[in-house]
């Protein structure tokens, strides 16, 4: 018989402290979602009312040909409106993308005790963290997601400290996506009148992290969320999603496009990678580029995986709108701060839309 988990503290201990995660609840044979995971009605996702985002993917191979300027315009327009776009011919081998998805399933299929060694409190490496939800201690309702997070310092430490089950694919993903990240940044920064040089790299992409997210099948998907409404805190997020779908983005109220204020689904496109603008790029661009508010629904049919790379400034980096943007706009919309302070604020609160940006608003 499946455990009832009616006692919130016993559920919390089983899922969070003992490292069983959401997968452990599902594997125990539950027939309905525990109360701790039921979202308030305003946060529940109505799959039937959402529309798909029909914007075609951007072909990055065309950056090297006569259509270069046209492709740059597509990238810029996407970053200025939705803050989300998909790319093909991105330079990451397609067989690696397939392997990554299988590797993620394999890792989360391991016995709980093999994954639990990487829980934050006991992990043998400061680079690796296994967890569930977002910040369970702060959340009114938990998110239906388990994850492993691998911070990158250098190849040697990654090979030595990342979990052996996923380190090779994760490292290859990081390395083969680097040129794509550089091309995207060149396009976005060039549009702001900023030339990329090595000194700016730490300011924009000095810190990288690969996550593998696992969204187990859910008996009542309409009551839960895989990830609640939020924007990513970094510069850019590079996301591989599988074919199941469930990623939703909110069209900003001030966007020059249809469906303002509505949630649209980013449909999986075979071989494509999803790119989204993070808070730091919104701040550096003085609000020109929009960090995308997004969320993830759960599904009752199949477990879903996604594999993001979070590209951020170094923790010690001072961040402020770039002088070129302030000069053009005549006002700085955000104050200067140290990125680690922004991170602490971001991880100190439950997901709540784009509220984290208020930390950086100019007075």
mmCIF file of C-alpha atoms in Angstrom:
data_model
loop_
_atom_site.group_PDB
_atom_site.id
_atom_site.type_symbol
_atom_site.label_atom_id
_atom_site.label_comp_id
_atom_site.label_asym_id
_atom_site.label_seq_id
_atom_site.Cartn_x
_atom_site.Cartn_y
_atom_site.Cartn_z
ATOM 1 C CA UNK A 1 0.000 0.000 0.000
ATOM 2 C CA UNK A 2 1.273 3.490 -0.876
ATOM 3 C CA UNK A 3 2.207 5.803 2.004
ATOM 4 C CA UNK A 4 -0.403 8.538 2.531
ATOM 5 C CA UNK A 5 2.014 11.469 3.178
ATOM 6 C CA UNK A 6 -0.840 13.335 4.881
ATOM 7 C CA UNK A 7 1.581 14.525 7.536
ATOM 8 C CA UNK A 8 3.488 17.404 5.893
ATOM 9 C CA UNK A 9 6.644 16.929 7.947
ATOM 10 C CA UNK A 10 6.880 13.207 7.113
ATOM 11 C CA UNK A 11 6.418 14.058 3.418
ATOM 12 C CA UNK A 12 9.078 16.777 3.631
ATOM 13 C CA UNK A 13 11.530 14.394 5.304
ATOM 14 C CA UNK A 14 10.903 11.641 2.754
ATOM 15 C CA UNK A 15 11.175 13.915 -0.287
ATOM 16 C CA UNK A 16 13.740 16.526 0.741
ATOM 17 C CA UNK A 17 15.809 15.308 3.690
ATOM 18 C CA UNK A 18 16.076 11.644 2.674
ATOM 19 C CA UNK A 19 16.629 12.492 -0.993
ATOM 20 C CA UNK A 20 13.744 10.451 -2.425
ATOM 21 C CA UNK A 21 12.483 13.445 -4.404
ATOM 22 C CA UNK A 22 9.170 13.556 -6.242
ATOM 23 C CA UNK A 23 10.212 10.404 -8.073
ATOM 24 C CA UNK A 24 10.194 8.585 -4.727
ATOM 25 C CA UNK A 25 6.575 9.624 -4.124
ATOM 26 C CA UNK A 26 5.524 8.435 -7.582
ATOM 27 C CA UNK A 27 7.426 5.159 -7.209
ATOM 28 C CA UNK A 28 5.640 4.541 -3.888
ATOM 29 C CA UNK A 29 2.427 4.093 -5.870
ATOM 30 C CA UNK A 30 0.365 7.181 -5.008
ATOM 31 C CA UNK A 31 -2.955 7.591 -6.796
ATOM 32 C CA UNK A 32 -3.433 11.284 -6.022
ATOM 33 C CA UNK A 33 -1.176 14.293 -5.525
ATOM 34 C CA UNK A 34 -0.211 14.986 -1.895
ATOM 35 C CA UNK A 35 -1.663 18.222 -0.489
ATOM 36 C CA UNK A 36 1.795 19.836 -0.247
ATOM 37 C CA UNK A 37 1.985 19.885 -4.071
ATOM 38 C CA UNK A 38 -1.458 21.330 -4.809
ATOM 39 C CA UNK A 39 -1.018 24.843 -6.171
ATOM 40 C CA UNK A 40 -3.458 27.692 -5.486
ATOM 41 C CA UNK A 41 -5.982 27.939 -8.353
ATOM 42 C CA UNK A 42 -4.294 31.078 -9.749
ATOM 43 C CA UNK A 43 -1.046 29.147 -10.264
ATOM 44 C CA UNK A 44 -2.560 26.020 -11.822
ATOM 45 C CA UNK A 45 -1.982 25.637 -15.556
ATOM 46 C CA UNK A 46 -4.951 25.096 -17.845
ATOM 47 C CA UNK A 47 -3.485 23.139 -20.721
ATOM 48 C CA UNK A 48 -6.631 23.536 -22.839
ATOM 49 C CA UNK A 49 -6.676 27.344 -22.833
ATOM 50 C CA UNK A 50 -3.017 27.845 -23.793
ATOM 51 C CA UNK A 51 -1.927 28.399 -27.372
ATOM 52 C CA UNK A 52 1.313 27.313 -28.995
ATOM 53 C CA UNK A 53 4.000 29.825 -29.905
ATOM 54 C CA UNK A 54 4.217 29.471 -33.679
ATOM 55 C CA UNK A 55 7.435 31.481 -34.174
ATOM 56 C CA UNK A 56 9.755 29.401 -36.413
ATOM 57 C CA UNK A 57 13.228 28.547 -35.104
ATOM 58 C CA UNK A 58 16.185 30.741 -36.058
ATOM 59 C CA UNK A 59 18.799 29.091 -38.305
ATOM 60 C CA UNK A 60 22.147 30.049 -36.762
ATOM 61 C CA UNK A 61 24.156 28.665 -39.705
ATOM 62 C CA UNK A 62 22.914 31.678 -41.688
ATOM 63 C CA UNK A 63 24.976 33.969 -39.428
ATOM 64 C CA UNK A 64 27.980 32.958 -41.548
ATOM 65 C CA UNK A 65 26.437 33.904 -44.891
ATOM 66 C CA UNK A 66 24.808 36.802 -46.751
ATOM 67 C CA UNK A 67 21.758 36.655 -44.440
ATOM 68 C CA UNK A 68 23.838 37.554 -41.370
ATOM 69 C CA UNK A 69 22.095 40.869 -40.661
ATOM 70 C CA UNK A 70 18.663 39.348 -41.108
ATOM 71 C CA UNK A 71 19.436 36.594 -38.560
ATOM 72 C CA UNK A 72 20.825 39.142 -36.090
ATOM 73 C CA UNK A 73 17.552 41.067 -36.446
ATOM 74 C CA UNK A 74 15.563 37.902 -35.703
ATOM 75 C CA UNK A 75 17.612 37.263 -32.552
ATOM 76 C CA UNK A 76 17.303 40.881 -31.406
ATOM 77 C CA UNK A 77 13.566 41.043 -32.060
ATOM 78 C CA UNK A 78 12.973 37.823 -30.114
ATOM 79 C CA UNK A 79 15.017 39.121 -27.158
ATOM 80 C CA UNK A 80 13.149 42.462 -27.222
ATOM 81 C CA UNK A 81 9.673 40.899 -27.266
ATOM 82 C CA UNK A 82 9.138 37.424 -25.841
ATOM 83 C CA UNK A 83 12.642 36.864 -24.438
ATOM 84 C CA UNK A 84 12.420 33.290 -25.742
ATOM 85 C CA UNK A 85 13.354 31.750 -29.089
ATOM 86 C CA UNK A 86 14.470 28.439 -30.576
ATOM 87 C CA UNK A 87 17.574 27.837 -32.682
ATOM 88 C CA UNK A 88 18.593 25.131 -35.164
ATOM 89 C CA UNK A 89 21.965 24.444 -36.827
ATOM 90 C CA UNK A 90 23.448 25.559 -33.518
ATOM 91 C CA UNK A 91 26.615 23.459 -33.584
ATOM 92 C CA UNK A 92 25.680 21.040 -30.798
ATOM 93 C CA UNK A 93 25.685 17.523 -32.297
ATOM 94 C CA UNK A 94 22.169 16.098 -32.583
ATOM 95 C CA UNK A 95 23.325 12.700 -31.332
ATOM 96 C CA UNK A 96 24.624 14.415 -28.170
ATOM 97 C CA UNK A 97 21.189 15.984 -27.605
ATOM 98 C CA UNK A 98 19.577 12.541 -27.789
ATOM 99 C CA UNK A 99 22.228 11.065 -25.520
ATOM 100 C CA UNK A 100 21.728 13.855 -22.952
ATOM 101 C CA UNK A 101 18.011 13.093 -22.645
ATOM 102 C CA UNK A 102 18.706 9.396 -22.096
ATOM 103 C CA UNK A 103 21.485 10.209 -19.615
ATOM 104 C CA UNK A 104 19.079 12.379 -17.597
ATOM 105 C CA UNK A 105 16.510 9.549 -17.472
ATOM 106 C CA UNK A 106 19.259 7.116 -16.446
ATOM 107 C CA UNK A 107 20.473 9.364 -13.623
ATOM 108 C CA UNK A 108 17.034 9.903 -12.129
ATOM 109 C CA UNK A 109 16.334 6.196 -12.488
ATOM 110 C CA UNK A 110 19.155 5.444 -10.023
ATOM 111 C CA UNK A 111 18.232 4.234 -6.510
ATOM 112 C CA UNK A 112 17.471 7.156 -4.164
ATOM 113 C CA UNK A 113 20.588 6.573 -2.051
ATOM 114 C CA UNK A 114 22.852 7.000 -5.101
ATOM 115 C CA UNK A 115 21.342 10.437 -5.817
ATOM 116 C CA UNK A 116 20.963 11.505 -2.187
ATOM 117 C CA UNK A 117 24.746 11.611 -1.669
ATOM 118 C CA UNK A 118 24.657 14.877 -3.654
ATOM 119 C CA UNK A 119 22.102 16.621 -1.425
ATOM 120 C CA UNK A 120 23.322 20.111 -0.566
ATOM 121 C CA UNK A 121 23.934 19.260 3.093
ATOM 122 C CA UNK A 122 26.152 16.244 2.369
ATOM 123 C CA UNK A 123 27.427 16.593 -1.209
ATOM 124 C CA UNK A 124 31.108 15.629 -1.536
ATOM 125 C CA UNK A 125 31.553 18.535 -3.956
ATOM 126 C CA UNK A 126 30.528 22.213 -3.708
ATOM 127 C CA UNK A 127 29.976 22.016 -7.483
ATOM 128 C CA UNK A 128 27.212 19.399 -7.359
ATOM 129 C CA UNK A 129 23.771 19.625 -5.800
ATOM 130 C CA UNK A 130 20.850 17.220 -6.021
ATOM 131 C CA UNK A 131 17.501 18.559 -4.911
ATOM 132 C CA UNK A 132 13.794 18.838 -5.432
ATOM 133 C CA UNK A 133 11.370 21.720 -6.056
ATOM 134 C CA UNK A 134 13.073 25.195 -5.868
ATOM 135 C CA UNK A 135 13.427 26.336 -2.247
ATOM 136 C CA UNK A 136 11.169 23.861 -0.411
ATOM 137 C CA UNK A 137 11.649 25.650 2.917
ATOM 138 C CA UNK A 138 10.043 28.831 1.532
ATOM 139 C CA UNK A 139 7.314 27.445 -0.735
ATOM 140 C CA UNK A 140 3.607 27.425 0.059
ATOM 141 C CA UNK A 141 3.212 24.614 -2.499
ATOM 142 C CA UNK A 142 6.074 22.428 -3.708
ATOM 143 C CA UNK A 143 7.048 22.078 -7.378
ATOM 144 C CA UNK A 144 6.814 18.651 -9.050
ATOM 145 C CA UNK A 145 10.468 18.441 -10.062
ATOM 146 C CA UNK A 146 13.766 16.816 -9.074
ATOM 147 C CA UNK A 147 17.120 18.091 -10.360
ATOM 148 C CA UNK A 148 20.873 17.662 -10.336
ATOM 149 C CA UNK A 149 22.930 20.823 -10.706
ATOM 150 C CA UNK A 150 26.585 20.852 -11.827
ATOM 151 C CA UNK A 151 28.613 24.068 -11.613
ATOM 152 C CA UNK A 152 31.531 24.408 -14.030
ATOM 153 C CA UNK A 153 34.975 25.642 -12.990
ATOM 154 C CA UNK A 154 37.267 23.726 -15.336
ATOM 155 C CA UNK A 155 37.310 20.412 -17.207
ATOM 156 C CA UNK A 156 39.475 18.591 -14.660
ATOM 157 C CA UNK A 157 37.216 19.416 -11.698
ATOM 158 C CA UNK A 158 34.089 18.578 -13.703
ATOM 159 C CA UNK A 159 35.459 15.147 -14.620
ATOM 160 C CA UNK A 160 36.589 14.567 -11.050
ATOM 161 C CA UNK A 161 33.540 15.862 -9.150
ATOM 162 C CA UNK A 162 30.413 15.721 -11.345
ATOM 163 C CA UNK A 163 28.407 12.474 -11.043
ATOM 164 C CA UNK A 164 30.041 9.777 -13.155
ATOM 165 C CA UNK A 165 26.636 8.858 -14.630
ATOM 166 C CA UNK A 166 26.191 12.206 -16.385
ATOM 167 C CA UNK A 167 29.497 14.099 -16.381
ATOM 168 C CA UNK A 168 30.717 13.206 -19.893
ATOM 169 C CA UNK A 169 27.546 14.219 -21.740
ATOM 170 C CA UNK A 170 27.024 17.299 -19.560
ATOM 171 C CA UNK A 171 30.577 18.512 -20.172
ATOM 172 C CA UNK A 172 30.327 17.921 -23.926
ATOM 173 C CA UNK A 173 27.058 19.862 -23.980
ATOM 174 C CA UNK A 174 28.719 22.779 -22.204
ATOM 175 C CA UNK A 175 31.712 22.797 -24.526
ATOM 176 C CA UNK A 176 29.892 22.278 -27.839
ATOM 177 C CA UNK A 177 27.384 25.036 -27.037
ATOM 178 C CA UNK A 178 30.051 27.656 -26.264
ATOM 179 C CA UNK A 179 30.378 28.974 -29.837
ATOM 180 C CA UNK A 180 26.604 29.336 -30.070
ATOM 181 C CA UNK A 181 26.518 31.337 -26.832
ATOM 182 C CA UNK A 182 29.269 33.617 -28.162
ATOM 183 C CA UNK A 183 27.435 34.201 -31.453
ATOM 184 C CA UNK A 184 24.191 35.029 -29.661
ATOM 185 C CA UNK A 185 25.954 37.449 -27.314
ATOM 186 C CA UNK A 186 27.794 39.103 -30.196
ATOM 187 C CA UNK A 187 24.493 39.687 -31.970
ATOM 188 C CA UNK A 188 22.708 40.988 -28.870
ATOM 189 C CA UNK A 189 25.556 43.166 -27.624
ATOM 190 C CA UNK A 190 26.454 44.435 -31.095
ATOM 191 C CA UNK A 191 22.903 45.719 -31.416
ATOM 192 C CA UNK A 192 23.492 47.766 -28.241
ATOM 193 C CA UNK A 193 26.741 49.179 -29.621
ATOM 194 C CA UNK A 194 28.884 47.043 -27.325
ATOM 195 C CA UNK A 195 31.859 45.104 -28.671
ATOM 196 C CA UNK A 196 32.677 41.852 -26.918
ATOM 197 C CA UNK A 197 36.201 41.454 -25.582
ATOM 198 C CA UNK A 198 37.736 39.152 -22.986
ATOM 199 C CA UNK A 199 37.306 41.658 -20.164
ATOM 200 C CA UNK A 200 33.540 41.669 -20.732
ATOM 201 C CA UNK A 201 33.266 37.883 -20.746
ATOM 202 C CA UNK A 202 33.353 37.576 -16.958
ATOM 203 C CA UNK A 203 30.727 40.299 -16.742
ATOM 204 C CA UNK A 204 28.384 38.374 -19.023
ATOM 205 C CA UNK A 205 29.234 34.661 -18.944
ATOM 206 C CA UNK A 206 31.910 34.045 -16.299
ATOM 207 C CA UNK A 207 29.850 31.366 -14.547
ATOM 208 C CA UNK A 208 28.223 28.316 -16.123
ATOM 209 C CA UNK A 209 26.073 25.583 -14.702
ATOM 210 C CA UNK A 210 24.449 22.510 -16.267
ATOM 211 C CA UNK A 211 21.243 21.188 -14.704
ATOM 212 C CA UNK A 212 19.267 18.072 -15.445
ATOM 213 C CA UNK A 213 15.600 18.416 -14.503
ATOM 214 C CA UNK A 214 13.225 15.502 -14.037
ATOM 215 C CA UNK A 215 9.439 15.893 -13.997
ATOM 216 C CA UNK A 216 7.909 12.517 -13.043
ATOM 217 C CA UNK A 217 4.463 11.507 -14.253
ATOM 218 C CA UNK A 218 1.795 13.129 -12.108
ATOM 219 C CA UNK A 219 -1.632 11.679 -11.258
ATOM 220 C CA UNK A 220 -3.283 15.144 -11.209
ATOM 221 C CA UNK A 221 -1.284 17.420 -13.540
ATOM 222 C CA UNK A 222 -3.959 20.137 -13.453
ATOM 223 C CA UNK A 223 -3.327 20.705 -9.706
ATOM 224 C CA UNK A 224 0.457 20.978 -9.813
ATOM 225 C CA UNK A 225 3.306 22.783 -11.547
ATOM 226 C CA UNK A 226 6.660 21.378 -12.587
ATOM 227 C CA UNK A 227 8.181 24.838 -12.115
ATOM 228 C CA UNK A 228 6.335 27.929 -10.935
ATOM 229 C CA UNK A 229 6.286 31.337 -12.648
ATOM 230 C CA UNK A 230 9.764 32.880 -12.723
ATOM 231 C CA UNK A 231 12.455 34.405 -14.885
ATOM 232 C CA UNK A 232 16.014 33.039 -14.850
ATOM 233 C CA UNK A 233 18.510 35.165 -12.950
ATOM 234 C CA UNK A 234 21.485 34.842 -15.301
ATOM 235 C CA UNK A 235 22.423 36.222 -18.722
ATOM 236 C CA UNK A 236 21.177 33.495 -21.071
ATOM 237 C CA UNK A 237 19.684 30.044 -20.579
ATOM 238 C CA UNK A 238 20.374 27.329 -23.156
ATOM 239 C CA UNK A 239 17.666 24.670 -22.830
ATOM 240 C CA UNK A 240 17.256 21.231 -24.307
ATOM 241 C CA UNK A 241 13.701 19.977 -23.856
ATOM 242 C CA UNK A 242 12.426 16.542 -24.806
ATOM 243 C CA UNK A 243 9.464 15.833 -27.083
ATOM 244 C CA UNK A 244 6.800 15.851 -24.363
ATOM 245 C CA UNK A 245 6.268 19.615 -24.066
ATOM 246 C CA UNK A 246 4.984 21.651 -21.154
ATOM 247 C CA UNK A 247 7.129 24.806 -21.234
ATOM 248 C CA UNK A 248 5.029 28.001 -21.134
ATOM 249 C CA UNK A 249 6.134 31.618 -21.562
ATOM 250 C CA UNK A 250 4.161 34.736 -20.684
ATOM 251 C CA UNK A 251 3.872 37.309 -23.456
ATOM 252 C CA UNK A 252 4.838 40.639 -21.818
ATOM 253 C CA UNK A 253 2.074 43.251 -21.551
ATOM 254 C CA UNK A 254 4.271 45.785 -23.382
ATOM 255 C CA UNK A 255 5.407 43.455 -26.192
ATOM 256 C CA UNK A 256 4.842 44.491 -29.797
ATOM 257 C CA UNK A 257 3.129 41.209 -30.587
ATOM 258 C CA UNK A 258 -0.165 39.383 -30.265
ATOM 259 C CA UNK A 259 -1.490 37.631 -27.144
ATOM 260 C CA UNK A 260 -0.199 40.240 -24.673
ATOM 261 C CA UNK A 261 -0.366 38.944 -21.107
ATOM 262 C CA UNK A 262 -1.186 35.395 -22.235
ATOM 263 C CA UNK A 263 0.758 32.199 -21.643
ATOM 264 C CA UNK A 264 1.969 30.441 -24.794
ATOM 265 C CA UNK A 265 3.560 27.002 -25.039
ATOM 266 C CA UNK A 266 7.030 26.656 -26.565
ATOM 267 C CA UNK A 267 6.492 23.478 -28.600
ATOM 268 C CA UNK A 268 9.339 20.958 -28.811
ATOM 269 C CA UNK A 269 11.061 21.055 -32.222
ATOM 270 C CA UNK A 270 13.299 18.043 -32.964
ATOM 271 C CA UNK A 271 16.977 19.078 -32.970
ATOM 272 C CA UNK A 272 16.253 22.611 -31.731
ATOM 273 C CA UNK A 273 17.591 24.287 -28.594
ATOM 274 C CA UNK A 274 15.541 26.842 -26.665
ATOM 275 C CA UNK A 275 17.206 30.134 -25.686
ATOM 276 C CA UNK A 276 15.830 32.493 -23.100
ATOM 277 C CA UNK A 277 16.917 35.883 -21.858
ATOM 278 C CA UNK A 278 17.770 36.087 -18.146
ATOM 279 C CA UNK A 279 17.472 38.965 -15.680
ATOM 280 C CA UNK A 280 21.112 40.026 -16.063
ATOM 281 C CA UNK A 281 20.694 40.599 -19.799
ATOM 282 C CA UNK A 282 17.561 42.644 -19.124
ATOM 283 C CA UNK A 283 19.524 44.770 -16.635
ATOM 284 C CA UNK A 284 22.666 45.105 -18.776
ATOM 285 C CA UNK A 285 20.490 46.216 -21.715
ATOM 286 C CA UNK A 286 18.668 48.708 -19.456
ATOM 287 C CA UNK A 287 15.392 46.930 -20.116
ATOM 288 C CA UNK A 288 15.718 46.670 -23.898
ATOM 289 C CA UNK A 289 15.879 42.855 -23.762
ATOM 290 C CA UNK A 290 13.209 41.119 -21.718
ATOM 291 C CA UNK A 291 13.909 38.248 -19.361
ATOM 292 C CA UNK A 292 11.191 35.709 -20.031
ATOM 293 C CA UNK A 293 8.668 34.800 -17.362
ATOM 294 C CA UNK A 294 8.030 31.086 -17.785
ATOM 295 C CA UNK A 295 6.710 28.000 -16.039
ATOM 296 C CA UNK A 296 6.407 24.255 -16.631
ATOM 297 C CA UNK A 297 3.350 22.016 -16.385
ATOM 298 C CA UNK A 298 3.348 18.368 -15.420
ATOM 299 C CA UNK A 299 1.893 15.457 -17.347
ATOM 300 C CA UNK A 300 0.205 12.186 -16.437
ATOM 301 C CA UNK A 301 1.485 10.146 -19.374
ATOM 302 C CA UNK A 302 5.304 10.242 -19.394
ATOM 303 C CA UNK A 303 8.139 11.556 -17.269
ATOM 304 C CA UNK A 304 9.743 14.616 -18.849
ATOM 305 C CA UNK A 305 13.370 15.773 -18.768
ATOM 306 C CA UNK A 306 14.955 19.103 -19.639
ATOM 307 C CA UNK A 307 18.623 20.067 -19.572
ATOM 308 C CA UNK A 308 19.437 23.767 -19.180
ATOM 309 C CA UNK A 309 22.809 25.489 -19.193
ATOM 310 C CA UNK A 310 22.661 28.662 -17.090
ATOM 311 C CA UNK A 311 25.152 31.265 -18.268
ATOM 312 C CA UNK A 312 25.740 34.036 -15.698
ATOM 313 C CA UNK A 313 28.275 36.610 -14.521
ATOM 314 C CA UNK A 314 30.877 35.656 -11.932
ATOM 315 C CA UNK A 315 29.523 35.989 -8.378
ATOM 316 C CA UNK A 316 31.894 38.887 -7.565
ATOM 317 C CA UNK A 317 30.996 40.824 -10.722
ATOM 318 C CA UNK A 318 29.447 44.286 -10.419
ATOM 319 C CA UNK A 319 26.386 44.592 -12.644
ATOM 320 C CA UNK A 320 24.708 47.734 -13.953
ATOM 321 C CA UNK A 321 23.103 48.861 -17.212
ATOM 322 C CA UNK A 322 25.780 49.233 -19.892
ATOM 323 C CA UNK A 323 26.865 52.871 -20.417
ATOM 324 C CA UNK A 324 25.891 52.713 -24.117
ATOM 325 C CA UNK A 325 22.293 51.908 -23.194
ATOM 326 C CA UNK A 326 22.055 54.542 -20.460
ATOM 327 C CA UNK A 327 23.431 57.173 -22.811
ATOM 328 C CA UNK A 328 20.868 56.265 -25.448
ATOM 329 C CA UNK A 329 17.932 56.028 -23.020
ATOM 330 C CA UNK A 330 18.902 59.033 -20.918
ATOM 331 C CA UNK A 331 18.215 57.161 -17.670
ATOM 332 C CA UNK A 332 19.506 54.071 -15.835
ATOM 333 C CA UNK A 333 16.512 51.888 -14.999
ATOM 334 C CA UNK A 334 18.542 49.649 -12.669
ATOM 335 C CA UNK A 335 21.096 50.351 -9.946
ATOM 336 C CA UNK A 336 24.575 48.864 -9.655
ATOM 337 C CA UNK A 337 24.929 45.746 -7.483
ATOM 338 C CA UNK A 338 27.177 42.718 -6.991
ATOM 339 C CA UNK A 339 25.825 39.610 -8.695
ATOM 340 C CA UNK A 340 26.208 37.406 -5.578
ATOM 341 C CA UNK A 341 23.770 39.722 -3.731
ATOM 342 C CA UNK A 342 21.241 39.252 -6.523
ATOM 343 C CA UNK A 343 21.747 35.469 -6.365
ATOM 344 C CA UNK A 344 21.206 35.394 -2.601
ATOM 345 C CA UNK A 345 17.951 37.311 -3.007
ATOM 346 C CA UNK A 346 16.844 35.062 -5.893
ATOM 347 C CA UNK A 347 17.474 31.806 -4.016
ATOM 348 C CA UNK A 348 16.108 33.221 -0.756
ATOM 349 C CA UNK A 349 12.536 33.362 -2.031
ATOM 350 C CA UNK A 350 10.007 31.069 -3.673
ATOM 351 C CA UNK A 351 9.320 31.597 -7.388
ATOM 352 C CA UNK A 352 7.118 34.650 -7.916
ATOM 353 C CA UNK A 353 7.114 35.810 -11.535
ATOM 354 C CA UNK A 354 9.670 38.536 -12.223
ATOM 355 C CA UNK A 355 9.658 39.914 -8.688
ATOM 356 C CA UNK A 356 13.382 39.201 -8.294
ATOM 357 C CA UNK A 357 14.113 42.097 -10.673
ATOM 358 C CA UNK A 358 12.763 44.566 -8.102
ATOM 359 C CA UNK A 359 16.002 43.999 -6.164
ATOM 360 C CA UNK A 360 17.868 45.869 -8.924
ATOM 361 C CA UNK A 361 15.369 48.630 -9.753
ATOM 362 C CA UNK A 362 16.772 52.152 -9.636
ATOM 363 C CA UNK A 363 15.228 54.242 -6.857
#
